[in-house]
CSV table of C-alpha atoms in Angstrom, one decimal:
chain,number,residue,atom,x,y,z
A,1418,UNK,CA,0.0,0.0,0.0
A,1419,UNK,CA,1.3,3.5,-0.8
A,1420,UNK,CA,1.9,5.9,2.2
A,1421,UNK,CA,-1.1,7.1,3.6
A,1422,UNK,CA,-1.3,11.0,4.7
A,1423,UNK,CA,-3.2,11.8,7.9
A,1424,UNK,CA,-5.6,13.7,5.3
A,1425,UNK,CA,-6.6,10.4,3.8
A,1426,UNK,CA,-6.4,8.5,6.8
A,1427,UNK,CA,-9.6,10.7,8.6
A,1428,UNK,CA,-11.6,11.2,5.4
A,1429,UNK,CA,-11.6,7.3,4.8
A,1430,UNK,CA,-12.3,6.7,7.9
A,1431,UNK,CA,-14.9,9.5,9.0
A,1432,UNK,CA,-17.1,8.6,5.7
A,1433,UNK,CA,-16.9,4.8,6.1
A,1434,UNK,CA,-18.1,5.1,9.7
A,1435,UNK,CA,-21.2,7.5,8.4
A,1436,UNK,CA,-21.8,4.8,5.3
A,1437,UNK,CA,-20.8,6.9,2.4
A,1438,UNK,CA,-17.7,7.3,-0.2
A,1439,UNK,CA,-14.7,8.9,1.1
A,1440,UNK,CA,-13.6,12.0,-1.8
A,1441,UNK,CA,-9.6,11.1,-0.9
A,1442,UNK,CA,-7.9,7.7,-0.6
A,1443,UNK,CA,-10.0,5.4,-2.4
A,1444,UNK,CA,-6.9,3.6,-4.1
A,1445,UNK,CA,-6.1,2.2,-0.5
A,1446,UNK,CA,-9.3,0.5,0.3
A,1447,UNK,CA,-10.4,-0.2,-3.5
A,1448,UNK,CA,-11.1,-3.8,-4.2
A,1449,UNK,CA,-12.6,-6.2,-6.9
A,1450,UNK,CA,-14.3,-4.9,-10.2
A,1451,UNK,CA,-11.6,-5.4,-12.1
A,1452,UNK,CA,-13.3,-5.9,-15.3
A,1453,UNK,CA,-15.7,-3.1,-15.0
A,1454,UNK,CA,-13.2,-0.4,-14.2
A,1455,UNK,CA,-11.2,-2.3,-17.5
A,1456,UNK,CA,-14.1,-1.3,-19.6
A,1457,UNK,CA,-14.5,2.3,-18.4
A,1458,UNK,CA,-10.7,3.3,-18.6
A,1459,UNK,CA,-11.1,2.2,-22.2
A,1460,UNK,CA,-14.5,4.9,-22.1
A,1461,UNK,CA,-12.2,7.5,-20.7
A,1462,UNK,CA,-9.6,7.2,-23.3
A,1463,UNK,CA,-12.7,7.2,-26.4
A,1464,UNK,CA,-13.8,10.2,-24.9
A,1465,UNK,CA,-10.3,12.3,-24.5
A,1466,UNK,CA,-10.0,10.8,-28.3
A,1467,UNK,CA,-13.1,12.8,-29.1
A,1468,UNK,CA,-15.4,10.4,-28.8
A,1469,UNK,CA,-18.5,10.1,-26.5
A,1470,UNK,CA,-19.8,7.4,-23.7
A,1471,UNK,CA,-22.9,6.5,-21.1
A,1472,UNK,CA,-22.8,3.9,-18.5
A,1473,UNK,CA,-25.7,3.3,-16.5
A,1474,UNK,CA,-23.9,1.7,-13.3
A,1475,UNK,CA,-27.0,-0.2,-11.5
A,1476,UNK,CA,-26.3,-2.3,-8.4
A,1477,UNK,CA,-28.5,-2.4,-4.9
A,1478,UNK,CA,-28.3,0.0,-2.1
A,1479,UNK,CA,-25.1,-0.6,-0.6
A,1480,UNK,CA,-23.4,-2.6,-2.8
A,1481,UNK,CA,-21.0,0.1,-4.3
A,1482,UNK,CA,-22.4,2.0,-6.9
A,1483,UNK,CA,-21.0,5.5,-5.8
A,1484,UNK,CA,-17.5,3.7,-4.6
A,1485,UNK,CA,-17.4,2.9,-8.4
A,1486,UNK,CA,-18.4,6.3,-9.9
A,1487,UNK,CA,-16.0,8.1,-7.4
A,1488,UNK,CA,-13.3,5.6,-8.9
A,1489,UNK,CA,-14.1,6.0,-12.3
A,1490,UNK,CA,-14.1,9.7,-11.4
A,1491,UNK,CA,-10.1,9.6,-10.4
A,1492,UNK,CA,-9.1,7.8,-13.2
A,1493,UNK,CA,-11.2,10.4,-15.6
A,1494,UNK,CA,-9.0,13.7,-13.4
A,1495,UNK,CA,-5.7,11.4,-14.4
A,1496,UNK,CA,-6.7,10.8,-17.8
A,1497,UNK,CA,-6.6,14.9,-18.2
A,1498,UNK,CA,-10.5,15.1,-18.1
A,1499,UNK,CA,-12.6,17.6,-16.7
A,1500,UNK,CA,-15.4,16.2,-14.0
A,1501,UNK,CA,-19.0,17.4,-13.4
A,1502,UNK,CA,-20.5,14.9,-10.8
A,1503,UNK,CA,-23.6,15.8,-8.4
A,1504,UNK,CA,-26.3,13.7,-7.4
A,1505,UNK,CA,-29.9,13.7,-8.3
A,1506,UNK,CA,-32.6,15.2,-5.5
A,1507,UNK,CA,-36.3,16.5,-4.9
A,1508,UNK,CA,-35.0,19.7,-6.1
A,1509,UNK,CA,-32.4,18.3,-8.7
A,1510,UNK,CA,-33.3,16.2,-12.1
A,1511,UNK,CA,-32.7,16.3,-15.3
A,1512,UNK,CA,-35.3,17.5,-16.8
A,1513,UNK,CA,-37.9,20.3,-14.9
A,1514,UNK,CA,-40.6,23.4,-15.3
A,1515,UNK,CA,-39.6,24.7,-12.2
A,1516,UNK,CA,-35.9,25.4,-11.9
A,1517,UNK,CA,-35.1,22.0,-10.6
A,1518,UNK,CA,-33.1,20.9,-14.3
A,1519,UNK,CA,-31.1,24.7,-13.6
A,1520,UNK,CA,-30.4,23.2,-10.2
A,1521,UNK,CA,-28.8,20.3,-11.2
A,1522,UNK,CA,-26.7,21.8,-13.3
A,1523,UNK,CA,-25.8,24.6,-11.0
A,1524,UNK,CA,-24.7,21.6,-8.3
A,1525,UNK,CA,-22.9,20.1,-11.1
A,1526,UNK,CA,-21.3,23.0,-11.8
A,1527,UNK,CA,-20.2,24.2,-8.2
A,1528,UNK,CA,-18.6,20.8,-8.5
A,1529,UNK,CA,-16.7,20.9,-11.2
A,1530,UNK,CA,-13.5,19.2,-11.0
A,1531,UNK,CA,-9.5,19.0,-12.9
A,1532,UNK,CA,-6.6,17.0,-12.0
A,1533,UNK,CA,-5.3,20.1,-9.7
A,1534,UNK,CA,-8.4,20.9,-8.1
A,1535,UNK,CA,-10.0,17.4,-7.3
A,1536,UNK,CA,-12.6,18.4,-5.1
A,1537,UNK,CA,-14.9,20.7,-7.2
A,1538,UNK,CA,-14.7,24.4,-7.2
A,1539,UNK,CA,-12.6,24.4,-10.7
A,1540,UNK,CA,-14.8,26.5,-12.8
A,1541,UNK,CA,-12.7,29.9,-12.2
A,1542,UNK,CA,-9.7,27.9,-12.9
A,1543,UNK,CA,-10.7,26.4,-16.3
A,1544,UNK,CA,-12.3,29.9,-17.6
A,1545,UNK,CA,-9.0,31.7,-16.3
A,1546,UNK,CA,-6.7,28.9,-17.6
A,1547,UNK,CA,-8.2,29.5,-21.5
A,1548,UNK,CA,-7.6,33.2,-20.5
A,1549,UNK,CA,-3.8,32.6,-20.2
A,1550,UNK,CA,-3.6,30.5,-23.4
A,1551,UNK,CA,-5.7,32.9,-25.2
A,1552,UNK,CA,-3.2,35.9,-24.0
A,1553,UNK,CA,-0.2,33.5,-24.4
A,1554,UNK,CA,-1.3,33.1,-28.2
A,1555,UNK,CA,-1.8,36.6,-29.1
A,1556,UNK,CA,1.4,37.2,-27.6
A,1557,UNK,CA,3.1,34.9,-29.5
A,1558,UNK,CA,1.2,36.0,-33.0
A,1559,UNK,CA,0.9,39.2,-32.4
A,1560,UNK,CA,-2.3,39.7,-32.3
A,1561,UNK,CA,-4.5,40.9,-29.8
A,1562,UNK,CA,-6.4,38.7,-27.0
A,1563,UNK,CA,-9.7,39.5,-27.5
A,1564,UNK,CA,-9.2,38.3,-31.6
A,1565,UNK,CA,-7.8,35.0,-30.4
A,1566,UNK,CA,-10.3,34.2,-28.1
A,1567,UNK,CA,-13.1,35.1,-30.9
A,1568,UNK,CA,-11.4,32.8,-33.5
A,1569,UNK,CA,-11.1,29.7,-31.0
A,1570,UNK,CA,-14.9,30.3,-30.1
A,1571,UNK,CA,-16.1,31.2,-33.8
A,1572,UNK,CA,-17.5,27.6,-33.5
A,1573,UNK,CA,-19.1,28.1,-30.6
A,1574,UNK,CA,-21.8,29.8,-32.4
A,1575,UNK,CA,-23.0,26.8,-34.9
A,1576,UNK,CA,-24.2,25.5,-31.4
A,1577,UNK,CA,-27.4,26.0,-29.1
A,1578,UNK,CA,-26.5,28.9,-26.7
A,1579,UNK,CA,-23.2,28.9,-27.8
A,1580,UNK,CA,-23.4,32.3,-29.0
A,1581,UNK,CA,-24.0,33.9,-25.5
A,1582,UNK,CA,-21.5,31.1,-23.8
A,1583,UNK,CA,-19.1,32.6,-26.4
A,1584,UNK,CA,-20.0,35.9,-25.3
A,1585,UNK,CA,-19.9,35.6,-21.3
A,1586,UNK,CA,-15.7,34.2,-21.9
A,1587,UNK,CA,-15.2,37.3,-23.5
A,1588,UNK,CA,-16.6,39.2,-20.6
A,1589,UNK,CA,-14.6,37.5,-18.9
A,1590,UNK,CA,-11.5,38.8,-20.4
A,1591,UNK,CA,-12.8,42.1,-20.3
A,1592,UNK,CA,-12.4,42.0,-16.6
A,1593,UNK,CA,-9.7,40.1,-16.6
A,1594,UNK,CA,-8.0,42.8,-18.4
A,1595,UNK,CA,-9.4,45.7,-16.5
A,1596,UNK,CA,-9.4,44.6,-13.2
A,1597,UNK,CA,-13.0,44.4,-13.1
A,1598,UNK,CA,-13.7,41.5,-10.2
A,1599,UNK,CA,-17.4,42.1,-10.4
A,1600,UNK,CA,-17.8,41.4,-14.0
A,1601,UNK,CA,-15.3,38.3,-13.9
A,1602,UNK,CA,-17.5,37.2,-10.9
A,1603,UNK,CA,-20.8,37.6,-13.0
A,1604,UNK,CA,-19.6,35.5,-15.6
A,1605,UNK,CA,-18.8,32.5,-13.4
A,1606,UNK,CA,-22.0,33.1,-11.7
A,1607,UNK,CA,-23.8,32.5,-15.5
A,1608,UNK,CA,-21.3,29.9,-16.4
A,1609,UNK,CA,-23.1,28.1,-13.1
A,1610,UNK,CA,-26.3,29.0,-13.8
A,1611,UNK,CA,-27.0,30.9,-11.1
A,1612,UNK,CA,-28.6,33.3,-13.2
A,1613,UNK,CA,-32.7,33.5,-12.2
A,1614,UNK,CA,-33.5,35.8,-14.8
A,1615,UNK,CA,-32.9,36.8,-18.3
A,1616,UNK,CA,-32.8,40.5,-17.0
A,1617,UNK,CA,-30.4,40.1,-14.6
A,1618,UNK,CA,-28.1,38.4,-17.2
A,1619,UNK,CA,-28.1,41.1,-19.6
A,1620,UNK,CA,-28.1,44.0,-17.0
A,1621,UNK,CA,-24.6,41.9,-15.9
A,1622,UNK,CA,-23.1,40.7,-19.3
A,1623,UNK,CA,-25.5,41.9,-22.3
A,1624,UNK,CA,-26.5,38.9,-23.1
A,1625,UNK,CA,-29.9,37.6,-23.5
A,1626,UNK,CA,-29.8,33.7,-22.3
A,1627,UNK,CA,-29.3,32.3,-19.2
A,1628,UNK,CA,-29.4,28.5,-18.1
A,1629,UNK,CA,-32.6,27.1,-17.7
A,1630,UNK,CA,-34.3,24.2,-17.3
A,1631,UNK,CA,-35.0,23.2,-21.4
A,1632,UNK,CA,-31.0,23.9,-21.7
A,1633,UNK,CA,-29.5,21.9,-19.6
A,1634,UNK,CA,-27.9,19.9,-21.7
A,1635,UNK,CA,-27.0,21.9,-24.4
A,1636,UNK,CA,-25.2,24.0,-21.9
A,1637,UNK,CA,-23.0,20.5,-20.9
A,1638,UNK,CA,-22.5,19.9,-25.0
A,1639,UNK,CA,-21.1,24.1,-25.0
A,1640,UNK,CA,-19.0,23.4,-21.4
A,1641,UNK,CA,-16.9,20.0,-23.0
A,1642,UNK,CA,-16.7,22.1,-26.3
A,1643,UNK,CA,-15.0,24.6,-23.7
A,1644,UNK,CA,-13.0,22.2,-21.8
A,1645,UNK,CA,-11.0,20.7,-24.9
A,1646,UNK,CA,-10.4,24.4,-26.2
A,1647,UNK,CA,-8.9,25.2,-22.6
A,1648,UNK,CA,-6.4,22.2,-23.3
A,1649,UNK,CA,-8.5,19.3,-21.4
A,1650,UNK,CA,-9.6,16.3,-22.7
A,1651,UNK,CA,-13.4,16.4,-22.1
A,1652,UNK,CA,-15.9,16.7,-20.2
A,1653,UNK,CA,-17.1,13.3,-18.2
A,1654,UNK,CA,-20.9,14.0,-15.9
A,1655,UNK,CA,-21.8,11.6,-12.9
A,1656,UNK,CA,-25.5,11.9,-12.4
A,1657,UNK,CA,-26.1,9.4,-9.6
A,1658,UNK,CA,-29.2,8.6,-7.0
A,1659,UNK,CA,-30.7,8.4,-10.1
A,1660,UNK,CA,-33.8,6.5,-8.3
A,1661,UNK,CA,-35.4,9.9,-7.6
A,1662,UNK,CA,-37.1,10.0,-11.1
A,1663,UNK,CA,-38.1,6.9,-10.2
A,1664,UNK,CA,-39.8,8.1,-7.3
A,1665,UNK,CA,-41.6,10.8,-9.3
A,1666,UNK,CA,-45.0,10.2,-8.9
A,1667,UNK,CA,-46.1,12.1,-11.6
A,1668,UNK,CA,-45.9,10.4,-15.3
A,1669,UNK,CA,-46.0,13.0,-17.1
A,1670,UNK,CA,-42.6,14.2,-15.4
A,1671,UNK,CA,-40.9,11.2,-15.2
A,1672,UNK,CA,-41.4,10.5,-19.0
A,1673,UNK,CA,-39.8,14.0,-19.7
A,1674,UNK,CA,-36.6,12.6,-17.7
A,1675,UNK,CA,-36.5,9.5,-19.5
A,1676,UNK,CA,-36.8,11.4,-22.9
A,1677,UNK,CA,-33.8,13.8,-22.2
A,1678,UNK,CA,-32.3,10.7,-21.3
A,1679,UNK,CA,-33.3,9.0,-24.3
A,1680,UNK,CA,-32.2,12.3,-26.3
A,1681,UNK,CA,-28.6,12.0,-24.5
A,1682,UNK,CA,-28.1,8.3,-24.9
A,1683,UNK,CA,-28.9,8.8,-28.8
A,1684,UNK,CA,-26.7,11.4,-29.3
A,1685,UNK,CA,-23.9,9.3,-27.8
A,1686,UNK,CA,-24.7,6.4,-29.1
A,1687,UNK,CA,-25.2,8.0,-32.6
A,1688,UNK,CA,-21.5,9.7,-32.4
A,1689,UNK,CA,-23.5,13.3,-32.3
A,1690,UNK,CA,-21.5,14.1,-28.9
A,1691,UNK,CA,-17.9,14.5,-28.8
A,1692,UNK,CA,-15.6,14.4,-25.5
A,1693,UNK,CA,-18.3,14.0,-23.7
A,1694,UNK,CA,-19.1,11.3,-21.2
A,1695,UNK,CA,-22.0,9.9,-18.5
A,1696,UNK,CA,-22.2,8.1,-15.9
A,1697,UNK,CA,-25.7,7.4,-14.1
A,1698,UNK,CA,-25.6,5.5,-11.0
A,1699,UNK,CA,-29.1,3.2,-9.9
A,1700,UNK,CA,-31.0,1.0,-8.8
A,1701,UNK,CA,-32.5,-2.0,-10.5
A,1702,UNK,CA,-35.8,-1.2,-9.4
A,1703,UNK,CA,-34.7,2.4,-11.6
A,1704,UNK,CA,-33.8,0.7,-14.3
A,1705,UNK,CA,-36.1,-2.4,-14.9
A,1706,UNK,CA,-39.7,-1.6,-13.4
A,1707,UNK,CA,-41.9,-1.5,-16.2
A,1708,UNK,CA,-44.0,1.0,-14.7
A,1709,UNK,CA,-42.2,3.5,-12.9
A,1710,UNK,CA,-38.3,2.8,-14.5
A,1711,UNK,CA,-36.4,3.1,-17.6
A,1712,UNK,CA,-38.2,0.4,-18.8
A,1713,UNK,CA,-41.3,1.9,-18.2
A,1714,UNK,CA,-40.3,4.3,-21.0
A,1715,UNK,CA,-40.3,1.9,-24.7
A,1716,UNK,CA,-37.5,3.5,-26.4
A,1717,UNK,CA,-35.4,3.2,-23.5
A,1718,UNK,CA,-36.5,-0.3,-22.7
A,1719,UNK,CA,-35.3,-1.6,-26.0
A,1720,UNK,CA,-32.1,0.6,-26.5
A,1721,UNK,CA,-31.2,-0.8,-22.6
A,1722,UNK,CA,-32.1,-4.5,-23.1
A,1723,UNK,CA,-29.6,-7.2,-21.6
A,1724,UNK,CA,-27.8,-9.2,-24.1
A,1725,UNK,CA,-29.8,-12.6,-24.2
A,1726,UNK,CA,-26.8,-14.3,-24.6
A,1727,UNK,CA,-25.0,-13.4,-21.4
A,1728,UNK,CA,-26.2,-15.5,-19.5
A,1729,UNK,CA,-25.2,-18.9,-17.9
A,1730,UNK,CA,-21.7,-17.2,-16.7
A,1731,UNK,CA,-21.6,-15.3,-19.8
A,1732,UNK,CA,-20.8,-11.2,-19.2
A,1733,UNK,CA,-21.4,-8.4,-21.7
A,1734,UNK,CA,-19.7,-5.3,-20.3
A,1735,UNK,CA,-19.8,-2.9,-24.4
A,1736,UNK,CA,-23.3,-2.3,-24.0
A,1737,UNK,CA,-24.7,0.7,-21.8
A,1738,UNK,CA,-26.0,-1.0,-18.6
A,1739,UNK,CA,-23.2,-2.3,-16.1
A,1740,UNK,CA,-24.6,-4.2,-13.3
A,1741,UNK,CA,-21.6,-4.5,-10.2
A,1742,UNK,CA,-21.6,-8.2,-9.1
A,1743,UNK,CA,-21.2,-9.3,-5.8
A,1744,UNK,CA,-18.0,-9.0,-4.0
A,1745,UNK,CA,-16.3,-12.5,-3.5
A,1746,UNK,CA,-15.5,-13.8,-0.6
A,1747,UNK,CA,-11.7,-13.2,-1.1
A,1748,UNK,CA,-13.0,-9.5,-2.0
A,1749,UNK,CA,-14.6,-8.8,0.8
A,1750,UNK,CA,-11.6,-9.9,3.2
A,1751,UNK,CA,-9.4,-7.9,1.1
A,1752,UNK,CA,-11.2,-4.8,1.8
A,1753,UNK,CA,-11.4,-5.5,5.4
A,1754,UNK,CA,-7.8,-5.9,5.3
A,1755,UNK,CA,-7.4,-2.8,3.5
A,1756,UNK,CA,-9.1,-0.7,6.1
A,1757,UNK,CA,-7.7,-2.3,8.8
A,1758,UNK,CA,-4.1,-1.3,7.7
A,1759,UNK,CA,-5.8,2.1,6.7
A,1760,UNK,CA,-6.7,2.4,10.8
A,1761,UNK,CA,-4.2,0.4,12.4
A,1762,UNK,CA,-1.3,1.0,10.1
A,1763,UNK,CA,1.5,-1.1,9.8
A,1764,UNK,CA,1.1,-2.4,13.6
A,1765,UNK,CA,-2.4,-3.5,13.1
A,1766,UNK,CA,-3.7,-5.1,16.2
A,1767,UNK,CA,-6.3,-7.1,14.5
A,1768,UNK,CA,-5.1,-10.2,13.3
A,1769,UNK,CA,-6.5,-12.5,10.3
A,1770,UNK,CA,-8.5,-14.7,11.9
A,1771,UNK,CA,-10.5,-12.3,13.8
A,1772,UNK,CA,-11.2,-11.1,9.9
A,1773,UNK,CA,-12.6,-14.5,9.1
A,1774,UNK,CA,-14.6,-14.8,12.7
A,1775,UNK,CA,-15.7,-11.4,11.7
A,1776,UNK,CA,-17.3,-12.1,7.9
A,1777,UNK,CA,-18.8,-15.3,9.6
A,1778,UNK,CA,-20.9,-13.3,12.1
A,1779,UNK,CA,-21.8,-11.1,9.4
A,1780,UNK,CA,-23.3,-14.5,6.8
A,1781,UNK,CA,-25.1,-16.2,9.8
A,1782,UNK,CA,-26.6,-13.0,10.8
A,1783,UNK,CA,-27.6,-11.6,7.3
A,1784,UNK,CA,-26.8,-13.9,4.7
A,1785,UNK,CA,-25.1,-13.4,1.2
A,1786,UNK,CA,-26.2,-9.9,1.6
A,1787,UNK,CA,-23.2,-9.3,3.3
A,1788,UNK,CA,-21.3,-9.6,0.0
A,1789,UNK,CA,-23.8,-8.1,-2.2
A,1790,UNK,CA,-24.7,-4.9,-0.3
A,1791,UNK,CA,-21.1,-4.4,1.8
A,1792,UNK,CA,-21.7,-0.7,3.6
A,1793,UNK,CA,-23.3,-1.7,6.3
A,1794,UNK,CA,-20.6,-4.6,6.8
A,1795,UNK,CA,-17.8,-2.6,6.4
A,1796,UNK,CA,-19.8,0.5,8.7
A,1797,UNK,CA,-19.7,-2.2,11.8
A,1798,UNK,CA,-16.1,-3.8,10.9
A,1799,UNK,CA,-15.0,0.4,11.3
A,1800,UNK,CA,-16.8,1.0,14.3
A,1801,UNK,CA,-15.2,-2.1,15.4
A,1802,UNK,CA,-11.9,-1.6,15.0
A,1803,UNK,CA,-12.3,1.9,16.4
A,1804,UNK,CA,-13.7,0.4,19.7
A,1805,UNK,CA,-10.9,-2.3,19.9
A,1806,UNK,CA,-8.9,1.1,19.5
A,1807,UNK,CA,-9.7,3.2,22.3
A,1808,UNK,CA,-10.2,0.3,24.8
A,1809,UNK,CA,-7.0,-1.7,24.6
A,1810,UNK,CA,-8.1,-4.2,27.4
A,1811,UNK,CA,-11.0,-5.4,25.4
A,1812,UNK,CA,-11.2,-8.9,23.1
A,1813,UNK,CA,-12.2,-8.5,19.8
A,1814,UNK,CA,-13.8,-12.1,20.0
A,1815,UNK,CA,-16.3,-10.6,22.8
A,1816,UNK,CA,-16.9,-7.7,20.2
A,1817,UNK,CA,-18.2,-10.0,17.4
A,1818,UNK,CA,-20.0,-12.0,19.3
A,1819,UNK,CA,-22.6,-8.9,20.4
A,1820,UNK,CA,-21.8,-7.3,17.0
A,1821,UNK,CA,-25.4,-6.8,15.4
A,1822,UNK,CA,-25.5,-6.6,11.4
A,1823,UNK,CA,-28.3,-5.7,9.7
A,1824,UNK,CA,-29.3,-6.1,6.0
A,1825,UNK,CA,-29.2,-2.7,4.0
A,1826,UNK,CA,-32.5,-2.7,3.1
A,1827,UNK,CA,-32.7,0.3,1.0
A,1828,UNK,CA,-35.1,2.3,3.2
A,1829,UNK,CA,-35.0,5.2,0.5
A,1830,UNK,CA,-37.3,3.1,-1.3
A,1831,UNK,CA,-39.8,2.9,1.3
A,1832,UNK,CA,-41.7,6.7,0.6
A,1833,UNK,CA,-43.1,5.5,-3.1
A,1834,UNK,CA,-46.3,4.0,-3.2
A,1835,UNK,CA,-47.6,2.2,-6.3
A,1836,UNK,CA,-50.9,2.7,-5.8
A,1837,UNK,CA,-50.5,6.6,-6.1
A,1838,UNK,CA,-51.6,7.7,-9.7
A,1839,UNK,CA,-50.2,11.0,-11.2
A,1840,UNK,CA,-50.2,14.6,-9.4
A,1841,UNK,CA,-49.9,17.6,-10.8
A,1842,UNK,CA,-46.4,19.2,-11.7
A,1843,UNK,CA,-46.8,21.2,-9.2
A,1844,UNK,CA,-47.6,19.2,-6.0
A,1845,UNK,CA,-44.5,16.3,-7.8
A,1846,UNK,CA,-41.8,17.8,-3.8
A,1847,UNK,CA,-44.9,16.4,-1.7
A,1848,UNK,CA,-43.6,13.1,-3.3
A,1849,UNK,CA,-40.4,13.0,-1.6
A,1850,UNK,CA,-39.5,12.4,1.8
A,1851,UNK,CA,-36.8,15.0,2.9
């Protein structure tokens, strides 16, 4: 294992004990799914080649979907892509009326990530990084800035919205070059779509579009566009708890998702996208209930059908749905290992066996689920090692024995109701539990 900082050390640690992904250190606890991660390094390098790719990554609660999008995340910052990730809420989806699509976008945004700046925040960075090149150019052809940044955005303009993007970089320049904070701050603010209103936007920047909900995408088609012409490699958007659309109880709404996503997985599959990349994390239930999932929707159904020859043993990993198989047995004891030498270091106090007496416990008490649905597994094994920590007298074979595991049962599931028939737009919040 590579040497751990503190840094890591507490953010692996803190998040596993609260049952979600740790941002730093995941190479140190990261175990299994070789194949899938094969298959999406070979997505990252289409897409810094100027192609496009979608994955939808579906596994149960707690069995590692976000883990894997996080990883497939790191390897995207090292492969010199840029990184939009948020996840998917009442007031966050794809598609909207009422400012939720504009909110999604403005999480993703704030998010934004780059290789130097891994934990969101990189927007300014990016915009002031084209900036440079841009003055760098002019410099070197003597020409002026503001003529090289129009030529390398002419293009922009054969785009939807691309005309104002093109417009609010060089505002940005223009207070770049006069010092003008507030005007360089507006900019980033409508890069994020944190504009409300069209007249706030042009009262700011003179431009007559903002984000909004029916340009959500578009606006992620102009921003990897961007990207590559800052000297990235392209642009690669996590969308995960993807199971809220599921949990729309209006049709009407959840069909609209389902159609943008239909209009993004067309464009991708089609080659219409370029250096572009998604990844949705969820559920089956998401995915393949015929009234309420992706399957629900016919298009979708048919362009997301299984191979029917992988079966009997047989994998498939090309198409777009990757489904994250169980952890083995050997799996699973390598990732306790792992986080034991992550808390215990090199003098770990905690020796093999007690691993074994420990996965045991965990299959008498809740079955195979242990290895298909890991958090909460790995949740007690952390609080147990922390206890065996702090209380040096104690015997870990006492601790197992009173250890109680329970089966992640997915309890975000348990607000949607069937039997509920469509609402109005409107009343679609009263559908979630907060």
């Amino acid at each position: 294992m590579s040497r751990l900082k503190p840094r890591e050390r507490d953010a692996i640690v803190q998040a596993l004990r609260a049952g979600v992904v740790p941002k730093l250190g995941l190479r140190h606890i990261q175990v299994g799914r070789a194949r899938e991660i094969e298959e999406l390094v070979k997505d990252m390098d289409r897409i810094a080649d100027g192609g496009s790719a979608i994955r939808f990554i579906i596994g149960e609660y707690g069995s590692g979907k976000t883990f894997f999008m996080n990883l497939i995340r790191l390897v995207a910052l090292e492969k010199g892509l840029v990184v939009m990730f948020a996840d998917l809420a009442p007031d966050r989806r794809i598609h909207a009326t009422g400012g939720q699509a504009r909110g999604l976008y403005a999480e993703m945004a704030r998010n934004l990530a780059t290789r130097t700046k891994p934990d969101g925040g990189a927007l300014p960075s990016v915009v002031e990084r084209f900036v440079s090149q841009a003055q760098h150019d002019a410099e070197a052809q003597e020409q002026s800035t503001d003529d090289i940044i129009r030529q390398r955005l002419a293009h922009f303009e054969e785009l939807t919205g691309g005309f104002d993007f093109a417009q609010v970089i060089r505002r940005y320049w223009e207070g770049h070059e006069t010092g003008d904070e507030e005007l360089k701050s507006a900019a980033i603010r409508w890069l994020r779509g944190e504009f409300a209103t069209k007249t706030d936007a042009r009262k700011a920047l003179g431009v007559r579009t903002i984000v909004n909900d029916a340009s959500v995408y578009d606006h992620l088609k102009l921003m990897s566009a961007f990207v590559c012409e800052a000297g990235y490699k392209g642009l690669l958007v996590g969308l995960d708890e993807m199971v809220n659309l599921y949990k729309l109880t209006s049709s009407q709404a959840r069909n609209a998702n389902y159609e943008q996503i239909l209009r993004i997985l067309n464009d991708v599959l089609q080659g219409s996208a370029e250096n572009l990349g998604f990844l949705m994390g969820g559920t089956p239930e998401f995915l393949m209930n015929t009234r309420r999932g992706l399957y629900s929707y016919e298009a979708l159904q048919s362009r997301l059908a299984e191979n029917t020859f992988a079966r009997d043993g047989l994998v498939d990993l090309s198409g777009p749905v990757i489904r994250l198989a169980s952890l083995t047995p050997e799996d699973l004891f390598v990732l306790l290992a792992n986080i034991r030498a992550v808390m215990q270091g090199d003098e770990a106090i905690l020796p093999d066996n007690a691993l074994e007496a420990f996965m045991a416990h965990c299959s008498d008490r809740i079955g195979e689920a242990y290895f298909r649905t890991p958090r909460n597994t790995v949740t007690a094994f952390v609080n147990l090692l922390a206890v065996l920590e702090q209380n040096p007298g104690v015997e870990w074979s006492d601790l197992i024995e009173e250890l109680d595991v329970v089966e992640d049962s997915g309890d975000d599931m348990s607000d949607v109701d069937e039997s509920v028939g469509a609402v109005p737009e409107s009343d679609e919040l009263a559908s979630f539990r907060l």
